[in-house]
Amino acid sequence: MEIISEKIKLQKTLEKYEGKTIALVPTMGNLHDGHISLIKLAKQHADLVIVSIFVNKLQFGKNEDFDRYPRTIEADCIKVQKTHIDIIYTPKESDIYPESQITRISADPILSNILEGKTRPDFFSGVCTVVNKLIQITKPDFLLLGKKDFQQVCVLKEMISRFNLPIRIIEGEVIRDNDGLALSSRNQYLSPEERTKASILYQTIKNIKDKILIGKRNFTDLEKQGIIYLKNAGLYADYISIRDAHSLQLASEKSNNLIILAAAWLGTTRLIDNVECRANPNQ
Ligand code: AMP
């Protein structure tokens, strides 16, 4: 496995793999089993797997955690090495953003101004801009994305399609801890007491899913009940929203391919999660 930081060196190395298929797994590092499952999925699809590790300042708002975001490059490399993939790309800041990044990709507003984008207005433009740059540098055939960030997958799919990029997106399932909490680099901000409460976010949306599956269809009520349930447990919801899984727009009573998305604060940590729900509209 090679660890490469210079864009030129990476591109020279890739010349050696001419004719092979490439999968890119973009990450911000601090790798956990969610990332590793994406890497393993990438290996099933492509001849060559590139894992990029880059904490992208453009996707952090002014008061967000860019400075304290966990950077654990040595431990990350050891974990990736065990997966026997080919290249870790740890771009230098100056390769991605040689000067202040004025030119940006603006994400599809219909998909990006809602949910996460409401609280984090520049987030998706930052994600699209960096992923586009990484794509230009690595020229992948496959882009691996985790459904943990469901809205991000929708926004990036739209970008890939609108720019006619010849790339297939492969989506990885959400990987969770034993109690259901979705793995996330931000979980380590939680105190031990908060950590025991954190799985309530998943339990709440799973509960909503179970209610939908037995025929409950008043989505607004289900969302409100979920928010109250979280509040009683000490979690403050940014949103719980039941949406059409394809369009991400508000689900109608007739939608049967649903996604239940949530974001909530636990102390100073913001957690996000989602569950897919294929309901039978005739119930
Ligand atoms: P990040 O390092 O948080 O930017 O995440 C990099 C990639 O890993 C994204 O595609 C995420 O959706 C994915 N990812 C993060 N956490 C998980 C998880 N618990 N399960 C599956 N994929 C994940």
PDB file of C-alpha atoms and ligand atoms in Angstrom:
ATOM      1  CA  MET A   1       0.000   0.000   0.000  1.00  0.00           C
ATOM      2  CA  GLU A   2       1.283   3.429  -0.916  1.00  0.00           C
ATOM      3  CA  ILE A   3       0.575   6.589   1.050  1.00  0.00           C
ATOM      4  CA  ILE A   4       0.701   9.520  -1.334  1.00  0.00           C
ATOM      5  CA  SER A   5       0.305  13.194  -0.532  1.00  0.00           C
ATOM      6  CA  GLU A   6       1.431  14.918  -3.722  1.00  0.00           C
ATOM      7  CA  LYS A   7      -1.070  15.241  -6.535  1.00  0.00           C
ATOM      8  CA  ILE A   8       1.630  14.878  -9.205  1.00  0.00           C
ATOM      9  CA  LYS A   9       2.999  11.719  -7.611  1.00  0.00           C
ATOM     10  CA  LEU A  10      -0.492  10.251  -7.360  1.00  0.00           C
ATOM     11  CA  GLN A  11      -1.194  10.963 -11.002  1.00  0.00           C
ATOM     12  CA  LYS A  12       2.152   9.421 -12.047  1.00  0.00           C
ATOM     13  CA  THR A  13       1.348   6.320  -9.978  1.00  0.00           C
ATOM     14  CA  LEU A  14      -2.089   6.030 -11.556  1.00  0.00           C
ATOM     15  CA  GLU A  15      -0.512   5.994 -15.029  1.00  0.00           C
ATOM     16  CA  LYS A  16       0.917   2.594 -14.078  1.00  0.00           C
ATOM     17  CA  TYR A  17      -2.612   1.251 -13.631  1.00  0.00           C
ATOM     18  CA  GLU A  18      -3.841   2.249 -17.098  1.00  0.00           C
ATOM     19  CA  GLY A  19      -6.777   0.024 -18.102  1.00  0.00           C
ATOM     20  CA  LYS A  20      -7.669  -0.947 -14.537  1.00  0.00           C
ATOM     21  CA  THR A  21     -10.883   0.179 -12.851  1.00  0.00           C
ATOM     22  CA  ILE A  22     -10.529   2.608  -9.967  1.00  0.00           C
ATOM     23  CA  ALA A  23     -12.744   3.104  -6.907  1.00  0.00           C
ATOM     24  CA  LEU A  24     -12.478   6.229  -4.789  1.00  0.00           C
ATOM     25  CA  VAL A  25     -13.524   6.207  -1.133  1.00  0.00           C
ATOM     26  CA  PRO A  26     -13.462   9.831   0.040  1.00  0.00           C
ATOM     27  CA  THR A  27     -13.176  10.304   3.820  1.00  0.00           C
ATOM     28  CA  MET A  28     -12.153  12.873   6.378  1.00  0.00           C
ATOM     29  CA  GLY A  29     -10.153  10.270   8.282  1.00  0.00           C
ATOM     30  CA  ASN A  30     -10.462   9.111  11.873  1.00  0.00           C
ATOM     31  CA  LEU A  31     -11.504   5.865  10.289  1.00  0.00           C
ATOM     32  CA  HIS A  32     -13.935   3.466  11.907  1.00  0.00           C
ATOM     33  CA  ASP A  33     -15.758   0.326  10.782  1.00  0.00           C
ATOM     34  CA  GLY A  34     -18.192   2.400   8.705  1.00  0.00           C
ATOM     35  CA  HIS A  35     -15.321   3.593   6.537  1.00  0.00           C
ATOM     36  CA  ILE A  36     -13.715   0.150   6.487  1.00  0.00           C
ATOM     37  CA  SER A  37     -16.940  -1.426   5.233  1.00  0.00           C
ATOM     38  CA  LEU A  38     -16.948   1.064   2.335  1.00  0.00           C
ATOM     39  CA  ILE A  39     -13.334   0.196   1.541  1.00  0.00           C
ATOM     40  CA  LYS A  40     -14.188  -3.517   1.494  1.00  0.00           C
ATOM     41  CA  LEU A  41     -17.169  -2.835  -0.754  1.00  0.00           C
ATOM     42  CA  ALA A  42     -14.905  -0.843  -3.076  1.00  0.00           C
ATOM     43  CA  LYS A  43     -12.582  -3.829  -3.368  1.00  0.00           C
ATOM     44  CA  GLN A  44     -15.462  -5.947  -4.641  1.00  0.00           C
ATOM     45  CA  HIS A  45     -16.015  -3.569  -7.547  1.00  0.00           C
ATOM     46  CA  ALA A  46     -12.693  -2.180  -8.728  1.00  0.00           C
ATOM     47  CA  ASP A  47      -9.150  -3.328  -9.509  1.00  0.00           C
ATOM     48  CA  LEU A  48      -7.623  -0.399  -7.658  1.00  0.00           C
ATOM     49  CA  VAL A  49      -8.964   1.288  -4.520  1.00  0.00           C
ATOM     50  CA  ILE A  50      -7.953   4.787  -3.452  1.00  0.00           C
ATOM     51  CA  VAL A  51      -8.960   5.974   0.013  1.00  0.00           C
ATOM     52  CA  SER A  52      -8.639   9.721   0.364  1.00  0.00           C
ATOM     53  CA  ILE A  53      -8.255  11.342   3.763  1.00  0.00           C
ATOM     54  CA  PHE A  54      -8.812  15.068   3.799  1.00  0.00           C
ATOM     55  CA  VAL A  55     -10.540  17.261   6.360  1.00  0.00           C
ATOM     56  CA  ASN A  56     -12.340  19.630   4.039  1.00  0.00           C
ATOM     57  CA  LYS A  57     -12.560  23.103   5.526  1.00  0.00           C
ATOM     58  CA  LEU A  58     -15.190  24.201   2.995  1.00  0.00           C
ATOM     59  CA  GLN A  59     -17.807  21.939   4.506  1.00  0.00           C
ATOM     60  CA  PHE A  60     -17.457  23.349   8.014  1.00  0.00           C
ATOM     61  CA  GLY A  61     -19.424  26.395   9.070  1.00  0.00           C
ATOM     62  CA  LYS A  62     -17.820  29.246  11.065  1.00  0.00           C
ATOM     63  CA  ASN A  63     -18.843  27.870  14.455  1.00  0.00           C
ATOM     64  CA  GLU A  64     -18.353  24.221  13.619  1.00  0.00           C
ATOM     65  CA  ASP A  65     -15.652  21.796  14.683  1.00  0.00           C
ATOM     66  CA  PHE A  66     -13.039  22.118  11.893  1.00  0.00           C
ATOM     67  CA  ASP A  67     -10.181  22.795  14.337  1.00  0.00           C
ATOM     68  CA  ARG A  68     -11.069  20.045  16.765  1.00  0.00           C
ATOM     69  CA  TYR A  69     -12.099  17.462  14.131  1.00  0.00           C
ATOM     70  CA  PRO A  70     -10.113  14.318  15.032  1.00  0.00           C
ATOM     71  CA  ARG A  71      -7.005  13.875  12.866  1.00  0.00           C
ATOM     72  CA  THR A  72      -5.493  10.421  13.412  1.00  0.00           C
ATOM     73  CA  ILE A  73      -3.573   9.757  10.238  1.00  0.00           C
ATOM     74  CA  GLU A  74      -1.139   7.162  11.621  1.00  0.00           C
ATOM     75  CA  ALA A  75      -3.854   5.007  13.166  1.00  0.00           C
ATOM     76  CA  ASP A  76      -5.910   5.425   9.960  1.00  0.00           C
ATOM     77  CA  CYS A  77      -3.069   4.129   7.791  1.00  0.00           C
ATOM     78  CA  ILE A  78      -2.659   1.062  10.003  1.00  0.00           C
ATOM     79  CA  LYS A  79      -6.385   0.296   9.710  1.00  0.00           C
ATOM     80  CA  VAL A  80      -6.424   0.750   5.943  1.00  0.00           C
ATOM     81  CA  GLN A  81      -3.283  -1.364   5.508  1.00  0.00           C
ATOM     82  CA  LYS A  82      -5.175  -4.330   6.974  1.00  0.00           C
ATOM     83  CA  THR A  83      -7.717  -4.083   4.133  1.00  0.00           C
ATOM     84  CA  HIS A  84      -4.941  -4.631   1.559  1.00  0.00           C
ATOM     85  CA  ILE A  85      -5.991  -1.809  -0.696  1.00  0.00           C
ATOM     86  CA  ASP A  86      -3.642   0.032  -2.981  1.00  0.00           C
ATOM     87  CA  ILE A  87      -3.412   3.736  -2.234  1.00  0.00           C
ATOM     88  CA  ILE A  88      -4.151   6.141   0.579  1.00  0.00           C
ATOM     89  CA  TYR A  89      -4.260   9.677  -0.757  1.00  0.00           C
ATOM     90  CA  THR A  90      -3.701  12.299   1.929  1.00  0.00           C
ATOM     91  CA  PRO A  91      -3.745  15.457  -0.178  1.00  0.00           C
ATOM     92  CA  LYS A  92      -1.782  18.458   0.870  1.00  0.00           C
ATOM     93  CA  GLU A  93      -4.070  21.404   1.571  1.00  0.00           C
ATOM     94  CA  SER A  94      -2.212  23.289  -1.157  1.00  0.00           C
ATOM     95  CA  ASP A  95      -3.044  20.599  -3.758  1.00  0.00           C
ATOM     96  CA  ILE A  96      -6.763  20.863  -3.081  1.00  0.00           C
ATOM     97  CA  TYR A  97      -6.997  24.554  -2.253  1.00  0.00           C
ATOM     98  CA  PRO A  98      -3.895  26.285  -3.684  1.00  0.00           C
ATOM     99  CA  GLU A  99      -5.536  29.614  -2.997  1.00  0.00           C
ATOM    100  CA  SER A 100      -8.778  30.630  -1.410  1.00  0.00           C
ATOM    101  CA  GLN A 101     -11.447  28.578  -3.171  1.00  0.00           C
ATOM    102  CA  ILE A 102     -13.675  31.127  -4.834  1.00  0.00           C
ATOM    103  CA  THR A 103     -15.003  28.878  -7.578  1.00  0.00           C
ATOM    104  CA  ARG A 104     -17.418  26.432  -6.022  1.00  0.00           C
ATOM    105  CA  ILE A 105     -19.937  23.880  -7.088  1.00  0.00           C
ATOM    106  CA  SER A 106     -23.368  24.928  -5.947  1.00  0.00           C
ATOM    107  CA  ALA A 107     -25.360  21.878  -4.957  1.00  0.00           C
ATOM    108  CA  ASP A 108     -28.865  21.332  -6.316  1.00  0.00           C
ATOM    109  CA  PRO A 109     -30.949  23.693  -4.156  1.00  0.00           C
ATOM    110  CA  ILE A 110     -33.980  21.417  -3.999  1.00  0.00           C
ATOM    111  CA  LEU A 111     -31.888  18.675  -2.433  1.00  0.00           C
ATOM    112  CA  SER A 112     -29.447  20.782  -0.489  1.00  0.00           C
ATOM    113  CA  ASN A 113     -31.441  23.618   1.100  1.00  0.00           C
ATOM    114  CA  ILE A 114     -33.453  21.242   3.270  1.00  0.00           C
ATOM    115  CA  LEU A 115     -32.598  19.114   6.337  1.00  0.00           C
ATOM    116  CA  GLU A 116     -28.792  19.338   6.857  1.00  0.00           C
ATOM    117  CA  GLY A 117     -28.537  22.288   4.475  1.00  0.00           C
ATOM    118  CA  LYS A 118     -30.974  24.337   6.526  1.00  0.00           C
ATOM    119  CA  THR A 119     -28.697  24.373   9.554  1.00  0.00           C
ATOM    120  CA  ARG A 120     -25.473  24.131   7.563  1.00  0.00           C
ATOM    121  CA  PRO A 121     -25.959  26.420   4.540  1.00  0.00           C
ATOM    122  CA  ASP A 122     -22.507  25.967   2.937  1.00  0.00           C
ATOM    123  CA  PHE A 123     -22.104  22.311   3.769  1.00  0.00           C
ATOM    124  CA  PHE A 124     -23.201  20.688   0.508  1.00  0.00           C
ATOM    125  CA  SER A 125     -21.447  23.192  -1.696  1.00  0.00           C
ATOM    126  CA  GLY A 126     -18.275  22.370   0.271  1.00  0.00           C
ATOM    127  CA  VAL A 127     -18.846  18.634  -0.143  1.00  0.00           C
ATOM    128  CA  CYS A 128     -19.558  18.910  -3.893  1.00  0.00           C
ATOM    129  CA  THR A 129     -16.519  21.118  -4.435  1.00  0.00           C
ATOM    130  CA  VAL A 130     -14.072  18.787  -2.706  1.00  0.00           C
ATOM    131  CA  VAL A 131     -15.518  15.576  -4.144  1.00  0.00           C
ATOM    132  CA  ASN A 132     -15.371  17.126  -7.603  1.00  0.00           C
ATOM    133  CA  LYS A 133     -11.710  17.997  -7.074  1.00  0.00           C
ATOM    134  CA  LEU A 134     -10.911  14.502  -5.812  1.00  0.00           C
ATOM    135  CA  ILE A 135     -12.689  13.029  -8.828  1.00  0.00           C
ATOM    136  CA  GLN A 136     -10.696  15.214 -11.228  1.00  0.00           C
ATOM    137  CA  ILE A 137      -7.456  14.094  -9.593  1.00  0.00           C
ATOM    138  CA  THR A 138      -8.171  10.367  -9.254  1.00  0.00           C
ATOM    139  CA  LYS A 139     -10.506   9.770 -12.258  1.00  0.00           C
ATOM    140  CA  PRO A 140     -12.442   6.945 -10.595  1.00  0.00           C
ATOM    141  CA  ASP A 141     -14.919   4.557 -12.196  1.00  0.00           C
ATOM    142  CA  PHE A 142     -16.691   4.042  -8.859  1.00  0.00           C
ATOM    143  CA  LEU A 143     -17.410   6.435  -6.011  1.00  0.00           C
ATOM    144  CA  LEU A 144     -18.161   4.833  -2.662  1.00  0.00           C
ATOM    145  CA  LEU A 145     -20.559   6.689  -0.361  1.00  0.00           C
ATOM    146  CA  GLY A 146     -22.104   5.698   2.961  1.00  0.00           C
ATOM    147  CA  LYS A 147     -25.852   5.891   3.492  1.00  0.00           C
ATOM    148  CA  LYS A 148     -25.129   7.196   6.989  1.00  0.00           C
ATOM    149  CA  ASP A 149     -25.042  10.541   5.140  1.00  0.00           C
ATOM    150  CA  PHE A 150     -28.145   9.854   3.098  1.00  0.00           C
ATOM    151  CA  GLN A 151     -28.754  13.417   1.927  1.00  0.00           C
ATOM    152  CA  GLN A 152     -25.121  13.710   0.900  1.00  0.00           C
ATOM    153  CA  VAL A 153     -25.532  10.636  -1.314  1.00  0.00           C
ATOM    154  CA  CYS A 154     -28.585  12.253  -2.980  1.00  0.00           C
ATOM    155  CA  VAL A 155     -26.754  15.547  -3.554  1.00  0.00           C
ATOM    156  CA  LEU A 156     -23.638  13.869  -4.962  1.00  0.00           C
ATOM    157  CA  LYS A 157     -25.683  11.570  -7.211  1.00  0.00           C
ATOM    158  CA  GLU A 158     -27.327  14.662  -8.647  1.00  0.00           C
ATOM    159  CA  MET A 159     -23.964  16.366  -9.155  1.00  0.00           C
ATOM    160  CA  ILE A 160     -22.485  13.315 -10.917  1.00  0.00           C
ATOM    161  CA  SER A 161     -25.525  13.105 -13.151  1.00  0.00           C
ATOM    162  CA  ARG A 162     -25.698  16.847 -13.973  1.00  0.00           C
ATOM    163  CA  PHE A 163     -22.012  16.974 -14.876  1.00  0.00           C
ATOM    164  CA  ASN A 164     -22.324  13.773 -16.940  1.00  0.00           C
ATOM    165  CA  LEU A 165     -19.482  12.208 -15.024  1.00  0.00           C
ATOM    166  CA  PRO A 166     -18.925   8.587 -16.084  1.00  0.00           C
ATOM    167  CA  ILE A 167     -18.870   7.335 -12.515  1.00  0.00           C
ATOM    168  CA  ARG A 168     -21.010   4.760 -10.787  1.00  0.00           C
ATOM    169  CA  ILE A 169     -21.970   5.502  -7.208  1.00  0.00           C
ATOM    170  CA  ILE A 170     -21.919   2.534  -4.865  1.00  0.00           C
ATOM    171  CA  GLU A 171     -23.780   3.034  -1.601  1.00  0.00           C
ATOM    172  CA  GLY A 172     -22.705   1.368   1.639  1.00  0.00           C
ATOM    173  CA  GLU A 173     -25.133   0.450   4.424  1.00  0.00           C
ATOM    174  CA  VAL A 174     -25.014   2.304   7.747  1.00  0.00           C
ATOM    175  CA  ILE A 175     -22.683   0.547  10.161  1.00  0.00           C
ATOM    176  CA  ARG A 176     -23.779   0.753  13.799  1.00  0.00           C
ATOM    177  CA  ASP A 177     -22.490  -0.004  17.259  1.00  0.00           C
ATOM    178  CA  ASN A 178     -24.148  -2.850  19.184  1.00  0.00           C
ATOM    179  CA  ASP A 179     -26.700  -0.500  20.733  1.00  0.00           C
ATOM    180  CA  GLY A 180     -27.666   0.910  17.328  1.00  0.00           C
ATOM    181  CA  LEU A 181     -25.714   4.168  17.366  1.00  0.00           C
ATOM    182  CA  ALA A 182     -24.428   4.856  13.846  1.00  0.00           C
ATOM    183  CA  LEU A 183     -20.635   4.947  13.850  1.00  0.00           C
ATOM    184  CA  SER A 184     -19.275   8.446  13.384  1.00  0.00           C
ATOM    185  CA  SER A 185     -16.002  10.213  13.999  1.00  0.00           C
ATOM    186  CA  ARG A 186     -17.969  12.715  16.069  1.00  0.00           C
ATOM    187  CA  ASN A 187     -19.131  10.041  18.551  1.00  0.00           C
ATOM    188  CA  GLN A 188     -15.855  10.444  20.379  1.00  0.00           C
ATOM    189  CA  TYR A 189     -16.893  13.945  21.457  1.00  0.00           C
ATOM    190  CA  LEU A 190     -19.552  12.293  23.656  1.00  0.00           C
ATOM    191  CA  SER A 191     -18.949  11.933  27.391  1.00  0.00           C
ATOM    192  CA  PRO A 192     -19.509   8.395  28.764  1.00  0.00           C
ATOM    193  CA  GLU A 193     -22.903   9.491  30.067  1.00  0.00           C
ATOM    194  CA  GLU A 194     -23.858  11.017  26.722  1.00  0.00           C
ATOM    195  CA  ARG A 195     -22.637   7.921  24.904  1.00  0.00           C
ATOM    196  CA  THR A 196     -25.124   5.737  26.801  1.00  0.00           C
ATOM    197  CA  LYS A 197     -27.935   8.073  25.729  1.00  0.00           C
ATOM    198  CA  ALA A 198     -26.820   8.521  22.132  1.00  0.00           C
ATOM    199  CA  SER A 199     -28.470   5.384  20.762  1.00  0.00           C
ATOM    200  CA  ILE A 200     -31.851   6.928  21.616  1.00  0.00           C
ATOM    201  CA  LEU A 201     -31.609   8.788  18.307  1.00  0.00           C
ATOM    202  CA  TYR A 202     -31.611   5.505  16.390  1.00  0.00           C
ATOM    203  CA  GLN A 203     -34.248   3.966  18.667  1.00  0.00           C
ATOM    204  CA  THR A 204     -36.519   6.953  18.002  1.00  0.00           C
ATOM    205  CA  ILE A 205     -36.378   6.753  14.217  1.00  0.00           C
ATOM    206  CA  LYS A 206     -36.563   2.957  14.305  1.00  0.00           C
ATOM    207  CA  ASN A 207     -39.667   3.323  16.453  1.00  0.00           C
ATOM    208  CA  ILE A 208     -41.214   5.649  13.868  1.00  0.00           C
ATOM    209  CA  LYS A 209     -40.388   3.091  11.169  1.00  0.00           C
ATOM    210  CA  ASP A 210     -42.091   0.336  13.168  1.00  0.00           C
ATOM    211  CA  LYS A 211     -45.205   2.504  13.540  1.00  0.00           C
ATOM    212  CA  ILE A 212     -45.299   3.224   9.801  1.00  0.00           C
ATOM    213  CA  LEU A 213     -44.925  -0.479   9.083  1.00  0.00           C
ATOM    214  CA  ILE A 214     -48.013  -1.260  11.153  1.00  0.00           C
ATOM    215  CA  GLY A 215     -49.971   1.305   9.172  1.00  0.00           C
ATOM    216  CA  LYS A 216     -49.566   4.657  10.963  1.00  0.00           C
ATOM    217  CA  ARG A 217     -49.600   7.330   8.278  1.00  0.00           C
ATOM    218  CA  ASN A 218     -49.828  10.652  10.071  1.00  0.00           C
ATOM    219  CA  PHE A 219     -46.228  11.586   9.428  1.00  0.00           C
ATOM    220  CA  THR A 220     -46.396  15.016  11.072  1.00  0.00           C
ATOM    221  CA  ASP A 221     -47.636  13.451  14.316  1.00  0.00           C
ATOM    222  CA  LEU A 222     -44.974  10.757  14.181  1.00  0.00           C
ATOM    223  CA  GLU A 223     -42.278  13.399  13.697  1.00  0.00           C
ATOM    224  CA  LYS A 224     -43.614  15.490  16.583  1.00  0.00           C
ATOM    225  CA  GLN A 225     -43.825  12.493  18.905  1.00  0.00           C
ATOM    226  CA  GLY A 226     -40.242  11.577  18.005  1.00  0.00           C
ATOM    227  CA  ILE A 227     -38.987  15.076  18.789  1.00  0.00           C
ATOM    228  CA  ILE A 228     -40.735  14.995  22.195  1.00  0.00           C
ATOM    229  CA  TYR A 229     -39.337  11.544  22.929  1.00  0.00           C
ATOM    230  CA  LEU A 230     -35.843  12.812  22.187  1.00  0.00           C
ATOM    231  CA  LYS A 231     -36.350  15.914  24.308  1.00  0.00           C
ATOM    232  CA  ASN A 232     -37.462  13.840  27.295  1.00  0.00           C
ATOM    233  CA  ALA A 233     -34.231  11.877  26.956  1.00  0.00           C
ATOM    234  CA  GLY A 234     -32.115  15.043  26.788  1.00  0.00           C
ATOM    235  CA  LEU A 235     -31.534  15.174  23.023  1.00  0.00           C
ATOM    236  CA  TYR A 236     -32.558  18.304  21.146  1.00  0.00           C
ATOM    237  CA  ALA A 237     -33.730  17.640  17.609  1.00  0.00           C
ATOM    238  CA  ASP A 238     -32.795  19.859  14.688  1.00  0.00           C
ATOM    239  CA  TYR A 239     -35.254  17.782  12.728  1.00  0.00           C
ATOM    240  CA  ILE A 240     -36.945  14.460  12.405  1.00  0.00           C
ATOM    241  CA  SER A 241     -38.350  14.208   8.931  1.00  0.00           C
ATOM    242  CA  ILE A 242     -40.119  11.478   7.000  1.00  0.00           C
ATOM    243  CA  ARG A 243     -39.330  11.927   3.325  1.00  0.00           C
ATOM    244  CA  ASP A 244     -39.638  10.225  -0.004  1.00  0.00           C
ATOM    245  CA  ALA A 245     -36.366   8.276  -0.286  1.00  0.00           C
ATOM    246  CA  HIS A 246     -35.968   9.064  -3.970  1.00  0.00           C
ATOM    247  CA  SER A 247     -36.780  12.783  -4.149  1.00  0.00           C
ATOM    248  CA  LEU A 248     -36.041  13.697  -0.493  1.00  0.00           C
ATOM    249  CA  GLN A 249     -39.200  15.781  -0.588  1.00  0.00           C
ATOM    250  CA  LEU A 250     -41.902  15.505   2.095  1.00  0.00           C
ATOM    251  CA  ALA A 251     -43.522  12.114   1.921  1.00  0.00           C
ATOM    252  CA  SER A 252     -47.147  11.920   0.953  1.00  0.00           C
ATOM    253  CA  GLU A 253     -49.453   9.373   2.547  1.00  0.00           C
ATOM    254  CA  LYS A 254     -49.088   7.384  -0.663  1.00  0.00           C
ATOM    255  CA  SER A 255     -45.268   7.226  -0.694  1.00  0.00           C
ATOM    256  CA  ASN A 256     -44.036   3.760   0.087  1.00  0.00           C
ATOM    257  CA  ASN A 257     -40.315   4.225  -0.335  1.00  0.00           C
ATOM    258  CA  LEU A 258     -39.546   6.335   2.695  1.00  0.00           C
ATOM    259  CA  ILE A 259     -36.523   7.614   4.527  1.00  0.00           C
ATOM    260  CA  ILE A 260     -36.732   8.804   8.120  1.00  0.00           C
ATOM    261  CA  LEU A 261     -33.957  11.298   8.776  1.00  0.00           C
ATOM    262  CA  ALA A 262     -32.942  12.925  12.029  1.00  0.00           C
ATOM    263  CA  ALA A 263     -30.371  15.281  13.484  1.00  0.00           C
ATOM    264  CA  ALA A 264     -30.119  16.052  17.178  1.00  0.00           C
ATOM    265  CA  TRP A 265     -27.841  17.720  19.665  1.00  0.00           C
ATOM    266  CA  LEU A 266     -26.574  15.776  22.639  1.00  0.00           C
ATOM    267  CA  GLY A 267     -24.661  18.309  24.696  1.00  0.00           C
ATOM    268  CA  THR A 268     -22.306  19.988  22.232  1.00  0.00           C
ATOM    269  CA  THR A 269     -22.312  17.077  19.777  1.00  0.00           C
ATOM    270  CA  ARG A 270     -24.585  16.998  16.755  1.00  0.00           C
ATOM    271  CA  LEU A 271     -25.597  13.489  15.702  1.00  0.00           C
ATOM    272  CA  ILE A 272     -27.322  12.488  12.470  1.00  0.00           C
ATOM    273  CA  ASP A 273     -28.953   9.247  11.481  1.00  0.00           C
ATOM    274  CA  ASN A 274     -31.561   7.775   9.183  1.00  0.00           C
ATOM    275  CA  VAL A 275     -33.473   4.584   8.481  1.00  0.00           C
ATOM    276  CA  GLU A 276     -35.033   3.476   5.246  1.00  0.00           C
ATOM    277  CA  CYS A 277     -38.617   2.275   5.383  1.00  0.00           C
ATOM    278  CA  ARG A 278     -40.441   0.480   2.600  1.00  0.00           C
ATOM    279  CA  ALA A 279     -44.040   0.750   3.675  1.00  0.00           C
ATOM    280  CA  ASN A 280     -47.128  -0.729   2.151  1.00  0.00           C
ATOM    281  CA  PRO A 281     -49.350   2.240   1.241  1.00  0.00           C
ATOM    282  CA  ASN A 282     -52.480   0.086   1.224  1.00  0.00           C
ATOM    283  CA  GLN A 283     -52.280  -0.678   4.930  1.00  0.00           C
TER     284      GLN A 283
HETATM  285  P1  AMP B   1     -16.562  11.062   6.656  1.00  0.00           P
HETATM  286  O1  AMP B   1     -15.173  10.653   6.976  1.00  0.00           O
HETATM  287  O2  AMP B   1     -17.423  11.259   7.853  1.00  0.00           O
HETATM  288  O3  AMP B   1     -16.623  12.209   5.677  1.00  0.00           O
HETATM  289  O4  AMP B   1     -17.216   9.827   5.905  1.00  0.00           O
HETATM  290  C1  AMP B   1     -16.635   9.278   4.767  1.00  0.00           C
HETATM  291  C2  AMP B   1     -17.582   8.279   4.157  1.00  0.00           C
HETATM  292  O5  AMP B   1     -17.867   7.258   5.105  1.00  0.00           O
HETATM  293  C3  AMP B   1     -18.937   8.914   3.783  1.00  0.00           C
HETATM  294  O6  AMP B   1     -19.374   8.363   2.555  1.00  0.00           O
HETATM  295  C4  AMP B   1     -19.816   8.494   4.918  1.00  0.00           C
HETATM  296  O7  AMP B   1     -21.181   8.417   4.582  1.00  0.00           O
HETATM  297  C5  AMP B   1     -19.265   7.108   5.238  1.00  0.00           C
HETATM  298  N1  AMP B   1     -19.627   6.734   6.611  1.00  0.00           N
HETATM  299  C6  AMP B   1     -19.413   7.445   7.736  1.00  0.00           C
HETATM  300  N2  AMP B   1     -19.945   6.808   8.800  1.00  0.00           N
HETATM  301  C7  AMP B   1     -20.505   5.668   8.322  1.00  0.00           C
HETATM  302  C8  AMP B   1     -21.222   4.592   8.917  1.00  0.00           C
HETATM  303  N3  AMP B   1     -21.476   4.527  10.218  1.00  0.00           N
HETATM  304  N4  AMP B   1     -21.656   3.585   8.117  1.00  0.00           N
HETATM  305  C9  AMP B   1     -21.415   3.617   6.772  1.00  0.00           C
HETATM  306  N5  AMP B   1     -20.744   4.610   6.147  1.00  0.00           N
HETATM  307  C10 AMP B   1     -20.299   5.619   6.915  1.00  0.00           C
END
